[in-house]
């Protein structure tokens, strides 16, 4: 409220002002990323990243299939061609083998992809070492979609800072929010200064309104940046609340037959934005994720199927795909459990007991 009040008191009710500068600085410090542009959304940040990498009509962009549609939509905004890549079993994120297959295929065809978009789904760090190695080997820039992963780390370093460019989202559903907003991160100054230029209608230097390029209205407002500054002060608390949810679910559900979780690699730390489970009906006494979802709904507990992979979406039905059935199986068997930062101990007990009751009526609750 202090930062928002300041914005009103000083009349900086605009997509420019001291909260924006400070928020960018604070995000940069937090993620150890040199340059930050605060924007109107994570989607806008991804769109600008593609523009800055000169992605144009018919260019190939490789993108993790198991994600929210916002990861892929900006490829279409640029009239480029998305090619979707399967996930691997442990992190649920982009599979290095499938990625290399695609990189090799397009490079041999003389159609080197313009970018790879990898995602840290539900806050879980992807296999960054292998992915970055492949991007370097084939000389393709990596865009790190860290929209869900603020506060997560890989080898002790905050996510969002690993890609040639990284993006964050501060949409209302994310771990911290500015109501709506996002950021583009990079260690390359030219990317971020150009992003800020393009995000403010690409106005050339002149006393009148001069334009030599197409611009966008993608800047964050100074009021929203004030919300972001306040939110960033509680990020560690939020991460700890989310991780406590996960630990509770794991403790109480991991021994159920056929039930498993998304795994951290030894070198990674997830913010556990959402706790997600897989239910294998062949082992879980014939119980599937939809049965559990509907049973929870009867108890007024909302849970949701995990992301439907992009290569299965009607809107991307013509897109090419590299990989197998891994992400498809996540979609068939995966469920997002209630994961809010404000869940009480009793809420968590109630969710666990209902899931246990679905699978094993005489399961002993810890
Ligand atoms: C939320 C989200 C985005 C888009 O962010 P917005 O701020 O909502 O535009 C992009 N990618 C992923 C993986 C997301 O979850």
PDB file of N, CA, C and O in Angstrom, residues 253-260 278-280 283-285 359-360 363:
ATOM      1  N   UNK A 253       0.729 -38.565   1.100  1.00  0.00           N
ATOM      2  CA  UNK A 253       0.192 -39.244  -0.084  1.00  0.00           C
ATOM      3  C   UNK A 253       1.181 -40.155  -0.778  1.00  0.00           C
ATOM      4  O   UNK A 253       0.797 -40.993  -1.590  1.00  0.00           O
ATOM      5  N   UNK A 254       2.481 -39.993  -0.462  1.00  0.00           N
ATOM      6  CA  UNK A 254       3.481 -40.681  -1.300  1.00  0.00           C
ATOM      7  C   UNK A 254       3.403 -42.204  -1.224  1.00  0.00           C
ATOM      8  O   UNK A 254       3.827 -42.885  -2.160  1.00  0.00           O
ATOM      9  N   UNK A 255       2.860 -42.742  -0.153  1.00  0.00           N
ATOM     10  CA  UNK A 255       2.814 -44.191  -0.032  1.00  0.00           C
ATOM     11  C   UNK A 255       1.571 -44.808  -0.667  1.00  0.00           C
ATOM     12  O   UNK A 255       1.421 -46.028  -0.696  1.00  0.00           O
ATOM     13  N   UNK A 256       0.680 -43.957  -1.175  1.00  0.00           N
ATOM     14  CA  UNK A 256      -0.498 -44.507  -1.852  1.00  0.00           C
ATOM     15  C   UNK A 256      -0.056 -45.198  -3.137  1.00  0.00           C
ATOM     16  O   UNK A 256       0.802 -44.684  -3.852  1.00  0.00           O
ATOM     17  N   UNK A 257      -0.655 -46.332  -3.457  1.00  0.00           N
ATOM     18  CA  UNK A 257      -0.242 -47.042  -4.671  1.00  0.00           C
ATOM     19  C   UNK A 257      -0.582 -46.236  -5.927  1.00  0.00           C
ATOM     20  O   UNK A 257      -1.677 -45.693  -6.037  1.00  0.00           O
ATOM     21  N   UNK A 258       0.384 -46.118  -6.836  1.00  0.00           N
ATOM     22  CA  UNK A 258       0.125 -45.479  -8.127  1.00  0.00           C
ATOM     23  C   UNK A 258       0.212 -43.977  -8.121  1.00  0.00           C
ATOM     24  O   UNK A 258      -0.076 -43.319  -9.122  1.00  0.00           O
ATOM     25  N   UNK A 259       0.630 -43.391  -6.972  1.00  0.00           N
ATOM     26  CA  UNK A 259       0.656 -41.937  -6.901  1.00  0.00           C
ATOM     27  C   UNK A 259       2.104 -41.426  -6.864  1.00  0.00           C
ATOM     28  O   UNK A 259       2.924 -41.958  -6.133  1.00  0.00           O
ATOM     29  N   UNK A 260       2.426 -40.425  -7.690  1.00  0.00           N
ATOM     30  CA  UNK A 260       3.794 -39.899  -7.691  1.00  0.00           C
ATOM     31  C   UNK A 260       3.799 -38.382  -7.914  1.00  0.00           C
ATOM     32  O   UNK A 260       2.788 -37.790  -8.295  1.00  0.00           O
ATOM     33  N   UNK A 278       0.713 -37.413 -10.157  1.00  0.00           N
ATOM     34  CA  UNK A 278       0.303 -38.341 -11.209  1.00  0.00           C
ATOM     35  C   UNK A 278      -0.374 -39.524 -10.541  1.00  0.00           C
ATOM     36  O   UNK A 278       0.096 -40.006  -9.500  1.00  0.00           O
ATOM     37  N   UNK A 279      -1.472 -39.955 -11.126  1.00  0.00           N
ATOM     38  CA  UNK A 279      -2.159 -41.139 -10.621  1.00  0.00           C
ATOM     39  C   UNK A 279      -2.186 -42.173 -11.736  1.00  0.00           C
ATOM     40  O   UNK A 279      -2.784 -41.940 -12.786  1.00  0.00           O
ATOM     41  N   UNK A 280      -1.488 -43.256 -11.521  1.00  0.00           N
ATOM     42  CA  UNK A 280      -1.486 -44.339 -12.500  1.00  0.00           C
ATOM     43  C   UNK A 280      -2.599 -45.321 -12.139  1.00  0.00           C
ATOM     44  O   UNK A 280      -2.472 -46.084 -11.188  1.00  0.00           O
ATOM     45  N   UNK A 283      -2.143 -49.012 -11.150  1.00  0.00           N
ATOM     46  CA  UNK A 283      -1.606 -49.369  -9.823  1.00  0.00           C
ATOM     47  C   UNK A 283      -2.509 -48.848  -8.707  1.00  0.00           C
ATOM     48  O   UNK A 283      -2.577 -49.415  -7.631  1.00  0.00           O
ATOM     49  N   UNK A 284      -3.230 -47.742  -8.993  1.00  0.00           N
ATOM     50  CA  UNK A 284      -4.042 -47.091  -7.958  1.00  0.00           C
ATOM     51  C   UNK A 284      -5.438 -47.708  -7.852  1.00  0.00           C
ATOM     52  O   UNK A 284      -6.450 -46.996  -7.809  1.00  0.00           O
ATOM     53  N   UNK A 285      -5.477 -49.021  -7.815  1.00  0.00           N
ATOM     54  CA  UNK A 285      -6.751 -49.741  -7.643  1.00  0.00           C
ATOM     55  C   UNK A 285      -7.811 -49.298  -8.665  1.00  0.00           C
ATOM     56  O   UNK A 285      -8.998 -49.224  -8.340  1.00  0.00           O
ATOM     57  N   UNK A 359      -8.528 -43.788  -3.058  1.00  0.00           N
ATOM     58  CA  UNK A 359      -7.636 -44.854  -3.531  1.00  0.00           C
ATOM     59  C   UNK A 359      -7.620 -46.056  -2.598  1.00  0.00           C
ATOM     60  O   UNK A 359      -7.638 -47.199  -3.032  1.00  0.00           O
ATOM     61  N   UNK A 360      -7.589 -45.783  -1.318  1.00  0.00           N
ATOM     62  CA  UNK A 360      -7.431 -46.886  -0.358  1.00  0.00           C
ATOM     63  C   UNK A 360      -8.266 -46.589   0.878  1.00  0.00           C
ATOM     64  O   UNK A 360      -7.859 -45.822   1.735  1.00  0.00           O
ATOM     65  N   UNK A 363      -6.625 -46.679   4.341  1.00  0.00           N
ATOM     66  CA  UNK A 363      -5.285 -46.095   4.439  1.00  0.00           C
ATOM     67  C   UNK A 363      -5.140 -45.376   5.782  1.00  0.00           C
ATOM     68  O   UNK A 363      -6.058 -44.704   6.244  1.00  0.00           O
TER      69      UNK A 363
END
